[in-house]
Tab-separated table of C-alpha atoms and ligand atoms in Angstrom:
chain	number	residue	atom	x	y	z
A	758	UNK	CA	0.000	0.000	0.000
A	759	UNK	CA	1.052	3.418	-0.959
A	760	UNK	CA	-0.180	6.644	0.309
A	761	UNK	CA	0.391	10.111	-1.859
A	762	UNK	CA	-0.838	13.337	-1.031
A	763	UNK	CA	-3.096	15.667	-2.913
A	764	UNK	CA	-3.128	19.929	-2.086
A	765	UNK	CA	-6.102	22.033	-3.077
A	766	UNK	CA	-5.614	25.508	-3.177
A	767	UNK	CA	-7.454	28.673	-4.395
A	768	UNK	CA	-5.000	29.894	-6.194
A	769	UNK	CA	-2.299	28.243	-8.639
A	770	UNK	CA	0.621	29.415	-7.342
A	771	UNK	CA	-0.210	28.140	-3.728
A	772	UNK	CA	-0.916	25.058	-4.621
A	773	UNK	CA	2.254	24.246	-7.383
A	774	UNK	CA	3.931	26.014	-4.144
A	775	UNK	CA	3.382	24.061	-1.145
A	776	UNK	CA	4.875	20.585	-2.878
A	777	UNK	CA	8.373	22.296	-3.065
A	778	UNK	CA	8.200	22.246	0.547
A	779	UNK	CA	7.176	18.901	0.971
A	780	UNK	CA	9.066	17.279	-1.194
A	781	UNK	CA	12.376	18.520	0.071
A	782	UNK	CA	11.092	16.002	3.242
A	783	UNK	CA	9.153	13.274	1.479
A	784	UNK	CA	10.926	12.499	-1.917
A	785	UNK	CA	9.797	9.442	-2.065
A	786	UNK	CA	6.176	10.462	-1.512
A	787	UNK	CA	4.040	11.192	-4.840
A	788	UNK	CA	2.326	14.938	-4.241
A	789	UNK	CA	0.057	16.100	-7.022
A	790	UNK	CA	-2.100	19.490	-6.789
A	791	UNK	CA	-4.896	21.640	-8.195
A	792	UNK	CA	-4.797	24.649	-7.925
A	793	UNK	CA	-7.454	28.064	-9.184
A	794	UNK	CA	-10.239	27.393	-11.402
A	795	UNK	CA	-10.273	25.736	-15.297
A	796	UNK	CA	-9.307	29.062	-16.535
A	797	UNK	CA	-6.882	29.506	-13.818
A	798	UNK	CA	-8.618	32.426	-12.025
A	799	UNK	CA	-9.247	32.193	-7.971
A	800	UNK	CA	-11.590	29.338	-6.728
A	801	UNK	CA	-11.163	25.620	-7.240
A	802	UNK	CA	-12.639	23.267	-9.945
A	803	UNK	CA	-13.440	19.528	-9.561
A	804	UNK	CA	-12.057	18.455	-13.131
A	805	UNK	CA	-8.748	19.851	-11.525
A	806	UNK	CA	-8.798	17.904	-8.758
A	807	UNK	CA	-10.270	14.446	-10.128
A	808	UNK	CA	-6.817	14.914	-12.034
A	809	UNK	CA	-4.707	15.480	-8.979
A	810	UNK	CA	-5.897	12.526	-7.954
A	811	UNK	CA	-5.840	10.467	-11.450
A	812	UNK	CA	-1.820	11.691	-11.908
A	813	UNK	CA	-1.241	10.713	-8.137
A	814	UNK	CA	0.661	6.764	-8.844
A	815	UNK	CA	-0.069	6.146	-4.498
A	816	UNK	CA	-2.970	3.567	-3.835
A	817	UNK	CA	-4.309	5.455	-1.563
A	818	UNK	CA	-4.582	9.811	-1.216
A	819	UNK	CA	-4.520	12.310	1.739
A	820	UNK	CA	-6.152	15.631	0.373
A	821	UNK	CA	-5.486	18.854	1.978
A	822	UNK	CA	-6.971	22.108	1.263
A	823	UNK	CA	-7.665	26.141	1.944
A	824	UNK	CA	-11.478	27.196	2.399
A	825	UNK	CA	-14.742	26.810	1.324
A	826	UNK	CA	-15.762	25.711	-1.902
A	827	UNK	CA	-12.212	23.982	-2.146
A	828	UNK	CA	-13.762	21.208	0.096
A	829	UNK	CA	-16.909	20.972	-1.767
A	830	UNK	CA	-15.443	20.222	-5.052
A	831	UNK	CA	-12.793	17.718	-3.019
A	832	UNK	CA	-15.884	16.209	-1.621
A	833	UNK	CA	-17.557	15.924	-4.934
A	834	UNK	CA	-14.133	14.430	-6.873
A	835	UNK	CA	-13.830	12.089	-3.818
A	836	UNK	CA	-17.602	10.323	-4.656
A	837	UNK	CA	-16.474	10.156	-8.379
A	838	UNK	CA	-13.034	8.504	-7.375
A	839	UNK	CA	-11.698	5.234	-8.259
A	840	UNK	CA	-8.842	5.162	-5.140
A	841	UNK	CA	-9.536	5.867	-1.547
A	842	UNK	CA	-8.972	10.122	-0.444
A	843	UNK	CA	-9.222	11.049	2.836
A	844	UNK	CA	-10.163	14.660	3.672
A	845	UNK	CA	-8.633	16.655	6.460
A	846	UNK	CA	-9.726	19.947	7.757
A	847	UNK	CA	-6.547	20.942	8.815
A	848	UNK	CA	-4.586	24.155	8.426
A	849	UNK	CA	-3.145	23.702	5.300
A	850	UNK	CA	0.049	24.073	5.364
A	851	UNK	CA	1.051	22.875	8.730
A	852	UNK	CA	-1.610	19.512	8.320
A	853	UNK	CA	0.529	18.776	4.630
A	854	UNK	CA	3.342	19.412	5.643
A	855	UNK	CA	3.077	16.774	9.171
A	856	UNK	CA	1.872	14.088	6.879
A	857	UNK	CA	4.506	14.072	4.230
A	858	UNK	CA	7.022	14.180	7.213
A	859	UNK	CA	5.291	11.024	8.360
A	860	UNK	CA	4.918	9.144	5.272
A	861	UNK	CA	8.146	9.775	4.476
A	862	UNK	CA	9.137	8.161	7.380
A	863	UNK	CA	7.296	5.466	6.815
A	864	UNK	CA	4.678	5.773	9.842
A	865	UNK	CA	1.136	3.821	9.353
A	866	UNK	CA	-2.295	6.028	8.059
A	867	UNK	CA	-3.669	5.743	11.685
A	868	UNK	CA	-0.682	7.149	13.566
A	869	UNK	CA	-0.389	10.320	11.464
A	870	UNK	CA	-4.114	10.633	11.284
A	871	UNK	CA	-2.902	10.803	15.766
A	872	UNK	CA	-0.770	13.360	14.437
A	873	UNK	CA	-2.726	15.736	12.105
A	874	UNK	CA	-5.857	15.656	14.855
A	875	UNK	CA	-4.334	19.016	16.888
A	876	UNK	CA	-3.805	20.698	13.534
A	877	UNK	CA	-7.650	20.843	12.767
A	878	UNK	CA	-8.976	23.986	12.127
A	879	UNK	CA	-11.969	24.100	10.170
B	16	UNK	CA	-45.881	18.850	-13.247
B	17	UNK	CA	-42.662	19.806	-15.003
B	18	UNK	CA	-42.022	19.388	-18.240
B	19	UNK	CA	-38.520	19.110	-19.856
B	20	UNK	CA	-39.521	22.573	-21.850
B	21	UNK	CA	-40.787	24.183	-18.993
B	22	UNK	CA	-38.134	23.434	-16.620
B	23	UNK	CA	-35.580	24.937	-19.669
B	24	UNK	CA	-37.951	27.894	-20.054
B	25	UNK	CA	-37.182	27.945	-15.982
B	26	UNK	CA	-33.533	27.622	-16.200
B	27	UNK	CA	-33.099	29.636	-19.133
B	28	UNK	CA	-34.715	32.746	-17.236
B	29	UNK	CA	-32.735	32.303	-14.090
B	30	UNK	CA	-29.620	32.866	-16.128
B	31	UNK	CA	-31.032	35.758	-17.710
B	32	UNK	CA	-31.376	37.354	-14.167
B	33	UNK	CA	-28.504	36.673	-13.088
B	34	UNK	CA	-26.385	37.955	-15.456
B	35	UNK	CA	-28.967	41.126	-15.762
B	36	UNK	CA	-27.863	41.492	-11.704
B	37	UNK	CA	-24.537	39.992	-12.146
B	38	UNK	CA	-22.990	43.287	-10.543
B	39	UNK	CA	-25.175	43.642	-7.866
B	40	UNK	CA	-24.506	40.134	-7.213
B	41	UNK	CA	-20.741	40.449	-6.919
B	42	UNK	CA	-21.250	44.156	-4.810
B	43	UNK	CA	-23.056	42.052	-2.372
B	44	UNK	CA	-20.047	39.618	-2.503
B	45	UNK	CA	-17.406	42.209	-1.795
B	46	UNK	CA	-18.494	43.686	2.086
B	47	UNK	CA	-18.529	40.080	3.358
B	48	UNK	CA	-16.690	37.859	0.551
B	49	UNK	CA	-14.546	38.180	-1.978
B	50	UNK	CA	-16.752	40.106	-4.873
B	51	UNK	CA	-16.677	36.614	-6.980
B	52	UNK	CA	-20.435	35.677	-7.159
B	53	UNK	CA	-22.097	37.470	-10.013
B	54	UNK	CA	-19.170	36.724	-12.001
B	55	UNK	CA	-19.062	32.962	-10.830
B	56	UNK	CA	-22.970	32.473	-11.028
B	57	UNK	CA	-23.257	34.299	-14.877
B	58	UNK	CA	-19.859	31.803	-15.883
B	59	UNK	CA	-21.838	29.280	-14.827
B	60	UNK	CA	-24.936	30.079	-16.500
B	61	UNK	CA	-23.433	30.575	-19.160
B	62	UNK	CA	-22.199	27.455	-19.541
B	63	UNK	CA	-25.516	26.119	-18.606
B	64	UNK	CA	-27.911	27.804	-21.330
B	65	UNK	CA	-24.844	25.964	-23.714
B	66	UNK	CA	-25.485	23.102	-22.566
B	67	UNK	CA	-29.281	23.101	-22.713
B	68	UNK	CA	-29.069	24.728	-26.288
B	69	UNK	CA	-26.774	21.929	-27.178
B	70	UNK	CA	-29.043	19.176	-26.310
B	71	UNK	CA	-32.554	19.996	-27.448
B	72	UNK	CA	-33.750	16.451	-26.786
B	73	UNK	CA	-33.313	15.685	-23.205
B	74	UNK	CA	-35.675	14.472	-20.428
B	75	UNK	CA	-36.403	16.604	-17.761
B	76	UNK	CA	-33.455	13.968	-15.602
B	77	UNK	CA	-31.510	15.039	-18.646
B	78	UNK	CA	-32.143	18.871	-18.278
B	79	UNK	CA	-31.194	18.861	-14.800
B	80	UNK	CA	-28.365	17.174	-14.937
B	81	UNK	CA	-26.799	18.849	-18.010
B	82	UNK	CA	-27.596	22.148	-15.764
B	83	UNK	CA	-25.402	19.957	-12.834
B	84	UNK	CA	-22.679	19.353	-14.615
B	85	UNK	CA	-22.172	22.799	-16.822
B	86	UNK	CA	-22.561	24.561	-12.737
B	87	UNK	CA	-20.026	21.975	-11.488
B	88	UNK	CA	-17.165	22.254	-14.271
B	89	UNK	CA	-17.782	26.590	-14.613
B	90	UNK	CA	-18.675	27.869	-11.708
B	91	UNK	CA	-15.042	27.772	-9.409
B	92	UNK	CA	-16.756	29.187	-6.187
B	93	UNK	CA	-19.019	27.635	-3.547
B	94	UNK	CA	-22.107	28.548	-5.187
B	95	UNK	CA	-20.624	25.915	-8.422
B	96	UNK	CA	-20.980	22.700	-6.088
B	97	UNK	CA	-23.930	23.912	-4.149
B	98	UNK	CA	-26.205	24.912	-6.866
B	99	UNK	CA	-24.553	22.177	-8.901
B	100	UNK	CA	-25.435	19.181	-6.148
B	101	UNK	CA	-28.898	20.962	-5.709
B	102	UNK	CA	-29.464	20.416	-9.871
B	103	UNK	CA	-28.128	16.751	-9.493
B	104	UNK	CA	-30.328	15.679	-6.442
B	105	UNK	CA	-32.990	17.258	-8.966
B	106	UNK	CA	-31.732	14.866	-12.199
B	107	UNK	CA	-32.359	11.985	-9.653
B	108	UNK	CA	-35.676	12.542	-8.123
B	109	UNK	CA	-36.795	13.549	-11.775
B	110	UNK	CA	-36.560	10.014	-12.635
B	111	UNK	CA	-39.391	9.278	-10.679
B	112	UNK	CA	-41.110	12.543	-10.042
B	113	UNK	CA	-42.029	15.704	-12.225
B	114	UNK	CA	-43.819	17.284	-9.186
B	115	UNK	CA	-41.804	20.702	-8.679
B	116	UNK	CA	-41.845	20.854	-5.248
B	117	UNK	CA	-40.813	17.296	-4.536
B	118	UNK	CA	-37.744	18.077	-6.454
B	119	UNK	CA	-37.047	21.168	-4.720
B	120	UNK	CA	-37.064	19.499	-1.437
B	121	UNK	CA	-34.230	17.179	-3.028
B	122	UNK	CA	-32.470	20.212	-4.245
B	123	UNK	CA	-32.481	21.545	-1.337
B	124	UNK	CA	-31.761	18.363	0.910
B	125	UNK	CA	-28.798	18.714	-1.847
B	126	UNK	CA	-27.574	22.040	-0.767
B	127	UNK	CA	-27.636	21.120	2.724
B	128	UNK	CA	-25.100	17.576	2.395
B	129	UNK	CA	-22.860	19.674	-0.006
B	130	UNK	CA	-22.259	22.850	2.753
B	131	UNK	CA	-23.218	21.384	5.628
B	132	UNK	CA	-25.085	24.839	6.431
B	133	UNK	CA	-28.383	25.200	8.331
B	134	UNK	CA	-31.037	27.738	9.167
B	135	UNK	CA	-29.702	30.382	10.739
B	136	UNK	CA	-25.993	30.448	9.433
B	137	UNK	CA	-26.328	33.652	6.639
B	138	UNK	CA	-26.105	31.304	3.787
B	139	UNK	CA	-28.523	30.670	0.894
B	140	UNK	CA	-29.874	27.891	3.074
B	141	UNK	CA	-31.976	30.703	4.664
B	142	UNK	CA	-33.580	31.664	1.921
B	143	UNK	CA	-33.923	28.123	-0.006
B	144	UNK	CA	-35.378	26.828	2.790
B	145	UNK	CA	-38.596	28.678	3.558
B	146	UNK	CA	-39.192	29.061	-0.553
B	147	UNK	CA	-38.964	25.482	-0.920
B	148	UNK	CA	-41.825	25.572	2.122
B	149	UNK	CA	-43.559	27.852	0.038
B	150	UNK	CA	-43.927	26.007	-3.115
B	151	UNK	CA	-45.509	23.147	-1.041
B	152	UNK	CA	-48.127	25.582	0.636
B	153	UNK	CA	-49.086	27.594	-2.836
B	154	UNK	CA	-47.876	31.024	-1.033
B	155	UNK	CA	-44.562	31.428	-3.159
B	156	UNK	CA	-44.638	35.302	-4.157
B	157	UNK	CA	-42.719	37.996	-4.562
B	158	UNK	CA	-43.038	39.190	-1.163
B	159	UNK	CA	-42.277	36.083	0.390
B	160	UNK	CA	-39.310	35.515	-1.826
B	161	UNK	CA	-38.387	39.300	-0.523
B	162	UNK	CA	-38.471	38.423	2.768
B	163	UNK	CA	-36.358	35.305	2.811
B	164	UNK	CA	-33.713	36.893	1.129
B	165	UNK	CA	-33.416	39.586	3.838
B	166	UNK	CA	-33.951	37.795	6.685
B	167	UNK	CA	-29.830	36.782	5.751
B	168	UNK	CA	-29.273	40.797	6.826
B	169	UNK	CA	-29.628	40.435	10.590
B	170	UNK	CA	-27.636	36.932	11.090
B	171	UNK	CA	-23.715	36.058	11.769
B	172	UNK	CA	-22.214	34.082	9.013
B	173	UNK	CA	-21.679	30.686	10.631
B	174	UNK	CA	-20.227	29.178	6.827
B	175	UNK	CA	-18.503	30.278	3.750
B	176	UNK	CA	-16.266	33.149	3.577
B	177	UNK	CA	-18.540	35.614	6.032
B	178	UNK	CA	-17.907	33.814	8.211
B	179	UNK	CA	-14.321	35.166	8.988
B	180	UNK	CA	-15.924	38.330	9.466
B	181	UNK	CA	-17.852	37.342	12.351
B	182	UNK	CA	-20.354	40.070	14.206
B	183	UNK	CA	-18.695	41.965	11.272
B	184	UNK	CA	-21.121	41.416	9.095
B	185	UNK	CA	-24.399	41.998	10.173
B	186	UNK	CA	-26.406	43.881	7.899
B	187	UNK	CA	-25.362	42.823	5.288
B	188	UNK	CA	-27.496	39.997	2.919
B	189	UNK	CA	-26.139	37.004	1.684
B	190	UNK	CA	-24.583	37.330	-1.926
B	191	UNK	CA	-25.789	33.440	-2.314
B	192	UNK	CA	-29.709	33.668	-0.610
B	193	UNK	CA	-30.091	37.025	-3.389
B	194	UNK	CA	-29.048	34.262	-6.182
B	195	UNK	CA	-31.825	31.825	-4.834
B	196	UNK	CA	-34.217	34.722	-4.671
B	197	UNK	CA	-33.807	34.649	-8.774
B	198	UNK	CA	-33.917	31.136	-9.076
B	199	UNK	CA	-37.456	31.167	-7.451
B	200	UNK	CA	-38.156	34.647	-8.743
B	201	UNK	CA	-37.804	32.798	-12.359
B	202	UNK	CA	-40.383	29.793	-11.327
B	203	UNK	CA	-42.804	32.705	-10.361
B	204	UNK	CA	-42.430	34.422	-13.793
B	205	UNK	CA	-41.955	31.156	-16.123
B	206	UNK	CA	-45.402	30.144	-16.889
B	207	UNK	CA	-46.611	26.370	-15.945
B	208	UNK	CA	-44.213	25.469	-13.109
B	209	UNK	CA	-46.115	26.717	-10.273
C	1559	ATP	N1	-21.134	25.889	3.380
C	1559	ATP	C1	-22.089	26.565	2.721
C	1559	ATP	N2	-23.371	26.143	2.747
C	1559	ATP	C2	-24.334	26.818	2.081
C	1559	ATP	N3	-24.103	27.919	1.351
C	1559	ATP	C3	-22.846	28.368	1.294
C	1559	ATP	C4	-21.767	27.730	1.954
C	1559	ATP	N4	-20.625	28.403	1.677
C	1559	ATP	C5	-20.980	29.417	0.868
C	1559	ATP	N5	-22.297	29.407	0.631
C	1559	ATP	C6	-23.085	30.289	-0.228
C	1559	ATP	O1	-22.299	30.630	-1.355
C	1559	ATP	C7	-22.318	32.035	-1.530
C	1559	ATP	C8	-21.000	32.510	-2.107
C	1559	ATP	O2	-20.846	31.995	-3.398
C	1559	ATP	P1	-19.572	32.375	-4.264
C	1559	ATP	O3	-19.845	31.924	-5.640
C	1559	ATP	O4	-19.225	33.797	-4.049
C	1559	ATP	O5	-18.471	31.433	-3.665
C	1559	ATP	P2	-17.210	31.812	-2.750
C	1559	ATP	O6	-17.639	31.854	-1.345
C	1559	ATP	O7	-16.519	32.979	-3.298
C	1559	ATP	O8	-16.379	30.488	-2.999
C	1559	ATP	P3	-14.983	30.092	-2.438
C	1559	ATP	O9	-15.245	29.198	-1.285
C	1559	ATP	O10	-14.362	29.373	-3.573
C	1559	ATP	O11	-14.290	31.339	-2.098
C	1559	ATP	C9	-22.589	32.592	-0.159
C	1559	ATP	O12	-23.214	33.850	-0.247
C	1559	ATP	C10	-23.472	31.549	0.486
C	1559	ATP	O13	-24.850	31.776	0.219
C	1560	MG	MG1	-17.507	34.803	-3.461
């Protein structure tokens, strides 16, 4: 079983961001994002994100996002899926960033799931 | 009960309000949001009167879902999935009902398990939900549909972006519950839905 993470952002450059900073810890973790709308304004778009998670090679995703409607098109991608995404309302950056550390390090779903709980924030 | 051409007369004149009040949409949008929603709601209906045009043929399942899926891929704000799952929940009860205000109740039940909003929390939720009451009673008007939009003035945003404004923004009306106000506003002026 392999686990890959997925970042939803707003905006483009946030989300092609944030994986530089992961990966510099988890290099052997596969990250994949979407990030703005289809025409690459501000919001989020499900097509975008089914393809996050279609490019992502891990069995099995952790998805990580901003606000708002970023969670409703996650939620909406995640019923149209064909892996298993789990959703966690943590602050973004901080929630990512402790489960690529994990992974990386080779620490079972459950036990970083232990980890990310504090982070919640929405 | 609906008919496919009806229910496109419907749709088609919802998107013609909203992109006639696209800026007073999006000027709602910009004391306690980000100043997106006219602009997101006309992409999306856009998009939508496409998609209907495209199709001629369709069932009224077929109309609503078409609808679903142009809101879903266009919109790019919360009001995309929301009025997107609310057209879905509609394609699926239209299988087996063409009774307007049993579908609304599924659009609205649809609403509801996308946000996770209820009564009370300054979203659209306020207003779908007593229009949705009054389409079961006979009583939809324009008074009532008046009236549900503004009760959104008085309330704390408890979801979407408001609510990082807090007490902040009371007073002002919900950018999304003025949106619904058209979308029952249109079944009041399309002949043969009510
Ligand atoms: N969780 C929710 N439940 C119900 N309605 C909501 C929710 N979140 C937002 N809304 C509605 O959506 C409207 C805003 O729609 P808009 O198209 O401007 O999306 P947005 O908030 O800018 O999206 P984003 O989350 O991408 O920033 C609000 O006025 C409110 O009525
Ligand atoms: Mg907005």
């Amino acid at each position: 079983m392999t686990y890959g993470i997925v970042i939803v952002s707003h905006v483009p450059e946030i989300a092609a961001g944030l994986p530089k900073l992961l990966t510099q810890v988890a290099a052997h973790i596969d990250i994949t994002h979407a990030g703005g709308t289809d025409d690459n304004d501000i919001g989020t778009s499900m097509l975008k994100i089914s393809s996050a998670f279609d490019e992502n090679t891990a069995d099995e995703l952790l998805a990580f996002y901003d606000l708002g409607s970023a969670k409703m098109n996650l939620e909406m991608a995640i019923e149209m899926a064909d892996k298993p995404v789990h959703l966690y309302n943590t602050a973004l950056i901080e929630g990512a960033y402790t489960a690529a550390t994990l992974l990386e390090a080779g620490v079972s779903l459950p036990d970083v799931e232990k980890q990310l709980k504090p982070l919640v924030i929405k | 009960m609906l008919t496919p051409e009806i229910a496109r007369l419907w749709l088609n004149h919802f998107a013609a309000l909203i992109d006639d009040n696209k800026a007073h949409l999006s000027d709602l949008d910009t004391p306690i949001g980000d100043a997106d929603h006219g602009n997101n709601m006309a992409r999306g209906m856009v998009a939508l009167t496409e998609a209907l045009q495209a199709k001629p043929d369709l069932d009224l399942a077929g109309v609503f879902k078409a609808s679903a899926m142009a809101l879903i891929s266009k919109v790019g704000g919360a009001s995309g999935p929301l009025y997107g799952t609310a057209f879905l929940e509609m394609a699926k009860t239209a299988k087996n009902s063409a009774d307007l205000p049993t579908l609304l109740d599924a659009a609205l039940a649809g609403v509801i398990k996308r946000g996770g909003a209820e009564v009370g929390d300054k979203t659209m939720v306020d207003a779908w939900t007593p229009l949705v009451k009054a389409t079961h009673d006979g009583t939809l008007s324009q008074a009532v549909i008046d009236e549900a939009v503004a009760s959104t003035e008085p309330l704390v945003a408890k979801k979407g972006r408001a609510a990082y404004l807090g007490e902040r923004g009371i007073g002002h009306r919900d950018p999304g519950a003025e949106s619904t106000g058209y979308l029952f506003k249109a079944l009041l002026e399309t002949e043969g839905t009510l």
